[in-house]
mmCIF file of C-alpha atoms and ligand atoms in Angstrom:
data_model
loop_
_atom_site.group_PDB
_atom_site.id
_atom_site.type_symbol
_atom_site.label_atom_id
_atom_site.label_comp_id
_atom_site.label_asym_id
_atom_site.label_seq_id
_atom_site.Cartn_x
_atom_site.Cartn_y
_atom_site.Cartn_z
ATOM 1 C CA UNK P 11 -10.986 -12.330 -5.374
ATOM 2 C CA UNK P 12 -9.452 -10.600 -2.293
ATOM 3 C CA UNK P 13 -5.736 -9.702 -2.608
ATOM 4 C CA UNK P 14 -2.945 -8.417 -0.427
ATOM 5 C CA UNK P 15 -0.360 -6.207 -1.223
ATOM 6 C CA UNK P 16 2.953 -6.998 1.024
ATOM 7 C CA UNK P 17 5.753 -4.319 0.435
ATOM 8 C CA UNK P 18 8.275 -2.140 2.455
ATOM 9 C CA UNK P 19 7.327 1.669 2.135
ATOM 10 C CA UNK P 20 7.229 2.536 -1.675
ATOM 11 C CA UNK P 21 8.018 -0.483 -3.281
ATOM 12 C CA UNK P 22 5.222 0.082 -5.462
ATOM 13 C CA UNK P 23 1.643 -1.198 -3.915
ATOM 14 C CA UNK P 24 -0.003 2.234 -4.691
ATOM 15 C CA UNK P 25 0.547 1.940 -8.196
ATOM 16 C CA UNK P 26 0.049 -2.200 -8.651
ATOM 17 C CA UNK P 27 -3.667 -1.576 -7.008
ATOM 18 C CA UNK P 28 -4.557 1.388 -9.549
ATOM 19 C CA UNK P 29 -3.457 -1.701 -12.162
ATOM 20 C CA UNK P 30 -5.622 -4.592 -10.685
ATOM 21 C CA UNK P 31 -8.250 -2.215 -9.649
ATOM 22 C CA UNK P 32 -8.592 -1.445 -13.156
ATOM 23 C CA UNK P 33 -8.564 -4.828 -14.753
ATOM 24 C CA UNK P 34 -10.019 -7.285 -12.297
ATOM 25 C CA UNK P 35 -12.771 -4.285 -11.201
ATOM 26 C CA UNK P 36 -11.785 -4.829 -7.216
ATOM 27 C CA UNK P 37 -11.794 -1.680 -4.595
ATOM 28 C CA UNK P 38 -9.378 -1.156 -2.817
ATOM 29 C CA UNK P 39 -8.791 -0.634 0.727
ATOM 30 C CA UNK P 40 -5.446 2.047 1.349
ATOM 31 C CA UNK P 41 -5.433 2.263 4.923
ATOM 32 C CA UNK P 42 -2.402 4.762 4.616
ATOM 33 C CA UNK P 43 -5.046 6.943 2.133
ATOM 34 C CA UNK P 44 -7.367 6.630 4.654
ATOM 35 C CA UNK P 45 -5.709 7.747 7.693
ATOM 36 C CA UNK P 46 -4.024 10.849 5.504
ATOM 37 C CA UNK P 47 -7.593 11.588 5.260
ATOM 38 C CA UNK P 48 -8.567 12.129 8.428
ATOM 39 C CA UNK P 49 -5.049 13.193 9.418
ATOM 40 C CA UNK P 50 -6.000 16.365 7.192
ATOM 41 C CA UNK P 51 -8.734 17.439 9.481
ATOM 42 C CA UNK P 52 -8.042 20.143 11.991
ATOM 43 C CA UNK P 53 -8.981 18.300 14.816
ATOM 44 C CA UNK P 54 -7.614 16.203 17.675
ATOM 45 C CA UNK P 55 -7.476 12.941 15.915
ATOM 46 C CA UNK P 56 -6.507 14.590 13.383
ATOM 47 C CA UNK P 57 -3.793 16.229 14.730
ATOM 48 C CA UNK P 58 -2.829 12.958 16.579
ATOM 49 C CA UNK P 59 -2.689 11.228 13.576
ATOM 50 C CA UNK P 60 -0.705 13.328 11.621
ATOM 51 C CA UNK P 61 2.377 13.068 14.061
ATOM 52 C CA UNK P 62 2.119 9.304 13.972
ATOM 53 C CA UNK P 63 2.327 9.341 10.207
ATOM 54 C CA UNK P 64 4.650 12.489 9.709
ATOM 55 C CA UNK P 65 6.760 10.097 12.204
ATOM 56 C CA UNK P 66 6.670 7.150 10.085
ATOM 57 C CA UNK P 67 5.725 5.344 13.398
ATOM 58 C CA UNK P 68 2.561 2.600 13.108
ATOM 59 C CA UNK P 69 -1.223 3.631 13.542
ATOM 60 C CA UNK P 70 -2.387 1.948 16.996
ATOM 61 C CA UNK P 71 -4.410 -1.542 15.748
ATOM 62 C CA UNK P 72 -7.715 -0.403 17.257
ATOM 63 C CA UNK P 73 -7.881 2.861 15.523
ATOM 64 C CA UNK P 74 -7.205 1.135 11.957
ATOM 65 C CA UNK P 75 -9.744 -1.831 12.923
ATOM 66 C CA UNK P 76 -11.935 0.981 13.155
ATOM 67 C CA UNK P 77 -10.991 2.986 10.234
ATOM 68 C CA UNK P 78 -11.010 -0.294 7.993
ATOM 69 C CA UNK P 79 -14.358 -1.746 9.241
ATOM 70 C CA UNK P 80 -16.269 1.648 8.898
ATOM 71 C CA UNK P 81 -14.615 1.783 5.014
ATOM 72 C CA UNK P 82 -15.787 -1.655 4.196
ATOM 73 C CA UNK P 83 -19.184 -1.883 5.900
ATOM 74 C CA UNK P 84 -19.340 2.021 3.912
ATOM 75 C CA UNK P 85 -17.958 -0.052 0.143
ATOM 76 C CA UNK P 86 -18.992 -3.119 -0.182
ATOM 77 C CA UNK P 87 -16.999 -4.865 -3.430
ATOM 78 C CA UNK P 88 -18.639 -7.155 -5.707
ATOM 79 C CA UNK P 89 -15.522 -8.478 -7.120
ATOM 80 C CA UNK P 90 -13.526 -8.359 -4.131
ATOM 81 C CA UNK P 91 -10.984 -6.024 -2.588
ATOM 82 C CA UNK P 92 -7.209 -5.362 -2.804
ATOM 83 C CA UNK P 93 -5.741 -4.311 0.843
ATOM 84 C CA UNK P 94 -2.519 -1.973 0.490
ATOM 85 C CA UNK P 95 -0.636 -1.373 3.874
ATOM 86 C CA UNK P 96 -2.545 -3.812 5.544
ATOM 87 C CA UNK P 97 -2.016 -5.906 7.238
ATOM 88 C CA UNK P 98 1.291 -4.747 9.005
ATOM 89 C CA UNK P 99 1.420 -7.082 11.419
ATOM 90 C CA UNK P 100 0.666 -10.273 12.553
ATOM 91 C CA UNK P 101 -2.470 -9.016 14.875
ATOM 92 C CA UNK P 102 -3.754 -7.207 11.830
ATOM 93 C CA UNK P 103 -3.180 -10.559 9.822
ATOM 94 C CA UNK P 104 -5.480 -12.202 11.661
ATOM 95 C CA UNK P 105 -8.456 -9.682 12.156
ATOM 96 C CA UNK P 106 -8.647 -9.526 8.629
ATOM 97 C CA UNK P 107 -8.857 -13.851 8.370
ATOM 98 C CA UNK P 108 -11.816 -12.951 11.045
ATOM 99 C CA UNK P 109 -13.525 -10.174 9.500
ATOM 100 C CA UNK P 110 -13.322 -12.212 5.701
ATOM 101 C CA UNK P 111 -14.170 -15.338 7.370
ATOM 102 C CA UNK P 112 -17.388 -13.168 8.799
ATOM 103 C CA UNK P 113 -18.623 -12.339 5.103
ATOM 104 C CA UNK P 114 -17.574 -16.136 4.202
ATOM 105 C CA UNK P 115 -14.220 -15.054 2.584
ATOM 106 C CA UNK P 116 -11.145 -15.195 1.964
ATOM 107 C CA UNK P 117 -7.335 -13.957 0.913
ATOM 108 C CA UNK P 118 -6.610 -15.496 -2.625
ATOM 109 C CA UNK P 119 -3.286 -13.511 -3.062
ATOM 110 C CA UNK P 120 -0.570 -11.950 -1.236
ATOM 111 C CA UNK P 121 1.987 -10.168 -3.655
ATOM 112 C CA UNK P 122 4.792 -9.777 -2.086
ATOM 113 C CA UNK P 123 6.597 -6.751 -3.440
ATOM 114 C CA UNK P 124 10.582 -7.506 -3.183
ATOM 115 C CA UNK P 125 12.577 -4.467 -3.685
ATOM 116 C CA UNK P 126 16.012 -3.579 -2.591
ATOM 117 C CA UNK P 127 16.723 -0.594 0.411
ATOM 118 C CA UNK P 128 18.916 1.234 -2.047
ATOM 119 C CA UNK P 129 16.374 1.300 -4.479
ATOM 120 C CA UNK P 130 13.426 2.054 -2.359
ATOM 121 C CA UNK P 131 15.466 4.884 -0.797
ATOM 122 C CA UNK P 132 15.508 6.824 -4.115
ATOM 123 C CA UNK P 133 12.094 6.413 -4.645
ATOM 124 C CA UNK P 134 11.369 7.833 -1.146
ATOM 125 C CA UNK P 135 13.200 11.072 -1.768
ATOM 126 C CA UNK P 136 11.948 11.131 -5.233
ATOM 127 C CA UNK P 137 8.070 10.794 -5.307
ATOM 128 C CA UNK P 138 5.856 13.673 -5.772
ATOM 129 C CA UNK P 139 2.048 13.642 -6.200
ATOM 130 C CA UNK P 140 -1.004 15.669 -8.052
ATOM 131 C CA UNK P 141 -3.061 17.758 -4.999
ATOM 132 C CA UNK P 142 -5.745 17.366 -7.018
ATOM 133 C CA UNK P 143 -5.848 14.350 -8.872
ATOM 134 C CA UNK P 144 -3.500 11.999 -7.316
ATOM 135 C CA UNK P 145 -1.340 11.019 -9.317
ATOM 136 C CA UNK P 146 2.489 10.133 -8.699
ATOM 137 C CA UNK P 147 5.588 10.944 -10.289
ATOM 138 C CA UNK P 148 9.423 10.394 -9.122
ATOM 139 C CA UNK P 149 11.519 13.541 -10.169
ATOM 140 C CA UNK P 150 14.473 10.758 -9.662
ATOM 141 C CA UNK P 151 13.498 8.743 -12.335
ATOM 142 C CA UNK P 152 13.664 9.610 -15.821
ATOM 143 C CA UNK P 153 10.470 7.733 -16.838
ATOM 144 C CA UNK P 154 8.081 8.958 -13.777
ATOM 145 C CA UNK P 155 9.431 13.348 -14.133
ATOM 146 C CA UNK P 156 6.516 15.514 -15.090
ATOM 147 C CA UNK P 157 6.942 17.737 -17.886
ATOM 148 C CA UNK P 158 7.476 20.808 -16.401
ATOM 149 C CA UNK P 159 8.676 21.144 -12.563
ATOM 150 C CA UNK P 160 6.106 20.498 -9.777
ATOM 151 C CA UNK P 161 3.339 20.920 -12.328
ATOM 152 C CA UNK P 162 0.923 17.436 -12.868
ATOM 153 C CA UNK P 163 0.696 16.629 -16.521
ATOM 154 C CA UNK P 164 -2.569 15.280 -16.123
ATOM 155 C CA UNK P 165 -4.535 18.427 -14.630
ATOM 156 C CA UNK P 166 -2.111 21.029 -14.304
ATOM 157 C CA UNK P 167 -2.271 21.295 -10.597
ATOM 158 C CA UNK P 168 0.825 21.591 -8.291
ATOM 159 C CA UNK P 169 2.825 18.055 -6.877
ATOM 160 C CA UNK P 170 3.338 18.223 -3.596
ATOM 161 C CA UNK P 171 5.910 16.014 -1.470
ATOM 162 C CA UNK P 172 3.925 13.430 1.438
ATOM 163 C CA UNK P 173 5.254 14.646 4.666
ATOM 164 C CA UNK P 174 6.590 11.336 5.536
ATOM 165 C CA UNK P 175 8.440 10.790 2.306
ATOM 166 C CA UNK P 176 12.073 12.016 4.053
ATOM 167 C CA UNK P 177 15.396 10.389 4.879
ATOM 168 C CA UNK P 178 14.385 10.035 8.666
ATOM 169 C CA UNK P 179 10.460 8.714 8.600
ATOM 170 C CA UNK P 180 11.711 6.149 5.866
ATOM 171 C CA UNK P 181 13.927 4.597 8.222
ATOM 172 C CA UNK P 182 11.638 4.363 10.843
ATOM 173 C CA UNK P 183 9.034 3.011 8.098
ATOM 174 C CA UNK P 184 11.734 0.655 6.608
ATOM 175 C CA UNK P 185 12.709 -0.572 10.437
ATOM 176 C CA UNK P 186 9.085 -1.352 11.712
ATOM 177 C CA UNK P 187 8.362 -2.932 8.545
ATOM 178 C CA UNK P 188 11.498 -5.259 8.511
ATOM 179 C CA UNK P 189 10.188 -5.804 12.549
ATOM 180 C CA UNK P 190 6.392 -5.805 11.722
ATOM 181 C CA UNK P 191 5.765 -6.920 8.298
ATOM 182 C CA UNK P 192 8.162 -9.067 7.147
ATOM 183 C CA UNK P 193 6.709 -11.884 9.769
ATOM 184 C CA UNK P 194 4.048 -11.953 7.345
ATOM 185 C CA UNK P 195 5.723 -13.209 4.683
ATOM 186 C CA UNK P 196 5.681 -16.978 6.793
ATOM 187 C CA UNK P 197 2.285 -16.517 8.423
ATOM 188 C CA UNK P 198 1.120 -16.485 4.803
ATOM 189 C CA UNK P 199 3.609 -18.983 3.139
ATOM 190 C CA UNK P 200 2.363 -21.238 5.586
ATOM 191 C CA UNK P 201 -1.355 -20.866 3.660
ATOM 192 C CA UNK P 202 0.017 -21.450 0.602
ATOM 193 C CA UNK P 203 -1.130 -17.980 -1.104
ATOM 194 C CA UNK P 204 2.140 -15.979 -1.286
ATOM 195 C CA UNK P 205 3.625 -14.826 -4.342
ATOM 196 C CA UNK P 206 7.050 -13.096 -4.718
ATOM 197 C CA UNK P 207 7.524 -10.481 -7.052
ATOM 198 C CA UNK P 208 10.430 -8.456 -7.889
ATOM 199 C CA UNK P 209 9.212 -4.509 -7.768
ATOM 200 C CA UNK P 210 12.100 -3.479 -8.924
ATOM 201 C CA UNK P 211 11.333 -3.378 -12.081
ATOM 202 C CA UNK P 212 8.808 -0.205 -14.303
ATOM 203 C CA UNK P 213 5.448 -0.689 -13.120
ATOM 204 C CA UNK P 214 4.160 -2.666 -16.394
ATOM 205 C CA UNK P 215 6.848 -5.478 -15.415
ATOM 206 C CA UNK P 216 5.722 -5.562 -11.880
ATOM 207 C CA UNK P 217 2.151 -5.897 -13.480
ATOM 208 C CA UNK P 218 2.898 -8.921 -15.725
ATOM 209 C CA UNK P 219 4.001 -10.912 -12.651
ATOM 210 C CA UNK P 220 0.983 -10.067 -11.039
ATOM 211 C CA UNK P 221 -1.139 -10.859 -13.814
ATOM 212 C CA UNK P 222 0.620 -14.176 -14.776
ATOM 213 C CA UNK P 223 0.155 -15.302 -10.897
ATOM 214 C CA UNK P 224 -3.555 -14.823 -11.406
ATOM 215 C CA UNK P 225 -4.177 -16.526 -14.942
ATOM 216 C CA UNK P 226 -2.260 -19.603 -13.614
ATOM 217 C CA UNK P 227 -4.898 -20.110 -11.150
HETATM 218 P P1 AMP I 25 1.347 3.866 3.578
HETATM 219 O O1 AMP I 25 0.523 4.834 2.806
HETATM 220 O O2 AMP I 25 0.843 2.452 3.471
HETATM 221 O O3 AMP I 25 2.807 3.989 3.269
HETATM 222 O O4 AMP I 25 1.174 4.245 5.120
HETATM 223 C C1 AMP I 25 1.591 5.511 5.604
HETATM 224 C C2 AMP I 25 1.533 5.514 7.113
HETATM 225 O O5 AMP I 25 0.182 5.278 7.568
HETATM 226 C C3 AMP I 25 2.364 4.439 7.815
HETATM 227 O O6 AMP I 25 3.725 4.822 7.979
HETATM 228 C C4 AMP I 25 1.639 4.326 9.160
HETATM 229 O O7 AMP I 25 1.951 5.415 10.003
HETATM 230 C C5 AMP I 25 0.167 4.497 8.755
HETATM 231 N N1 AMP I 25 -0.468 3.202 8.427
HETATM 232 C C6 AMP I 25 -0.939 2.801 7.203
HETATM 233 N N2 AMP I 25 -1.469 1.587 7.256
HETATM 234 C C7 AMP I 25 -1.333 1.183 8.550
HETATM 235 C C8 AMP I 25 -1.676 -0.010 9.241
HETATM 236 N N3 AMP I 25 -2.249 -1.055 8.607
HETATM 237 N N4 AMP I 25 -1.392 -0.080 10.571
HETATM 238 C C9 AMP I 25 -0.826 0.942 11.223
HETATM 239 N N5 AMP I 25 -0.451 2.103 10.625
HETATM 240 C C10 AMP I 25 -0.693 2.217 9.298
#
């Protein structure tokens, strides 16, 4: 089962593929994780890279093509794979149709993650994560604080803020995505595999959707 997460910048996709990793036993494929990754290298790409993202500007296509081929020639899934911040566009869209139809595959799902501006906006300014282990908390809301300030309740080691997390790089995330994205939501409507979900909701809500998508099937 190969799924896609569709969403505006933090509408949730992080957290909904840590949930269907973890049920359904899929990998998944962050290109966002992956390009922070080699954005944290001291060297020219890396460097590069880091503006682009820092900028909330899009990744040129043939540096993710490369970037997501190398990952999944590298992981190879079993069970299939859940793609989160890809596509983004309609090229993207349809060199993953080529490189699935290549290992006689397909897309089963695309979630798309509906959440309002307003909303995502607070969770922007909010989110914090673990350096160490990863995991994410929103000091805006109540249910998603850590204990104790800046401090990871899971390990103890110190949240940090993602440099593109800010006023500024959200709206230039939010306006390619409305530019970018959102085409998507046809291109795959016209396949007959989307599925609207509203992400506005705690993450166990968002889940059930999900889930009940799936088990209809
Ligand atoms: P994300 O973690 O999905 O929010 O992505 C963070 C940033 O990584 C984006 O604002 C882009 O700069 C870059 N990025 C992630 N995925 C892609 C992609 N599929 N194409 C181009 N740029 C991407």
């Amino acid at each position: 089962m190969n799924i896609i997460l569709l969403a505006p910048p933090a509408a949730g996709k992080g957290t909904q593929s840590e949930l269907l990793i973890k049920k359904y036993q899929l990998n998944q494929i962050s290109t966002g994780d992956l390009l922070r990754k080699i954005a944290s290298n001291d060297s020219k790409l890396g460097n590069t890279i880091k503006k682009t993202l820092a900028s909330g500007e899009l990744v040129n296509n043939n540096l993710v093509f490369q970037v997501l081929e190398e990952y999944m020639d590298k992981n190879t899934s079993e069970n299939g794979y859940v793609f989160d911040g890809f596509p983004r566009d309609t090229l993207q869209a349809e060199k993953l149709d080529d490189i699935l139809e290549n290992m006689n595959q397909k897309i089963d799902y695309v979630f798309y993650l509906n959440v309002s501006k307003e909303i995502l906006l607070k969770r922007i300014t909010g989110r914090r994560l673990c350096k160490s282990c990863g995991k994410v908390y929103n000091i805006n809301i109540d249910l998603l604080k850590p204990k104790m300030n800046s401090i990871c309740d899971n390990c103890g080691q110190e949240l940090y803020r993602r440099e593109d997390d800010n006023e500024s790089s959200f709206e230039t995330r939010y306006q390619n995505y409305k530019i970018q994205t959102q085409p998507l939501i046809d291109y795959y409507q016209n396949k007959n595999i989307l599925y609207e979900i509203d992400s506005s909701l705690e993450k166990e809500e968002v889940f059930k959707q999900i889930e009940s998508f799936i088990e209809k099937r």
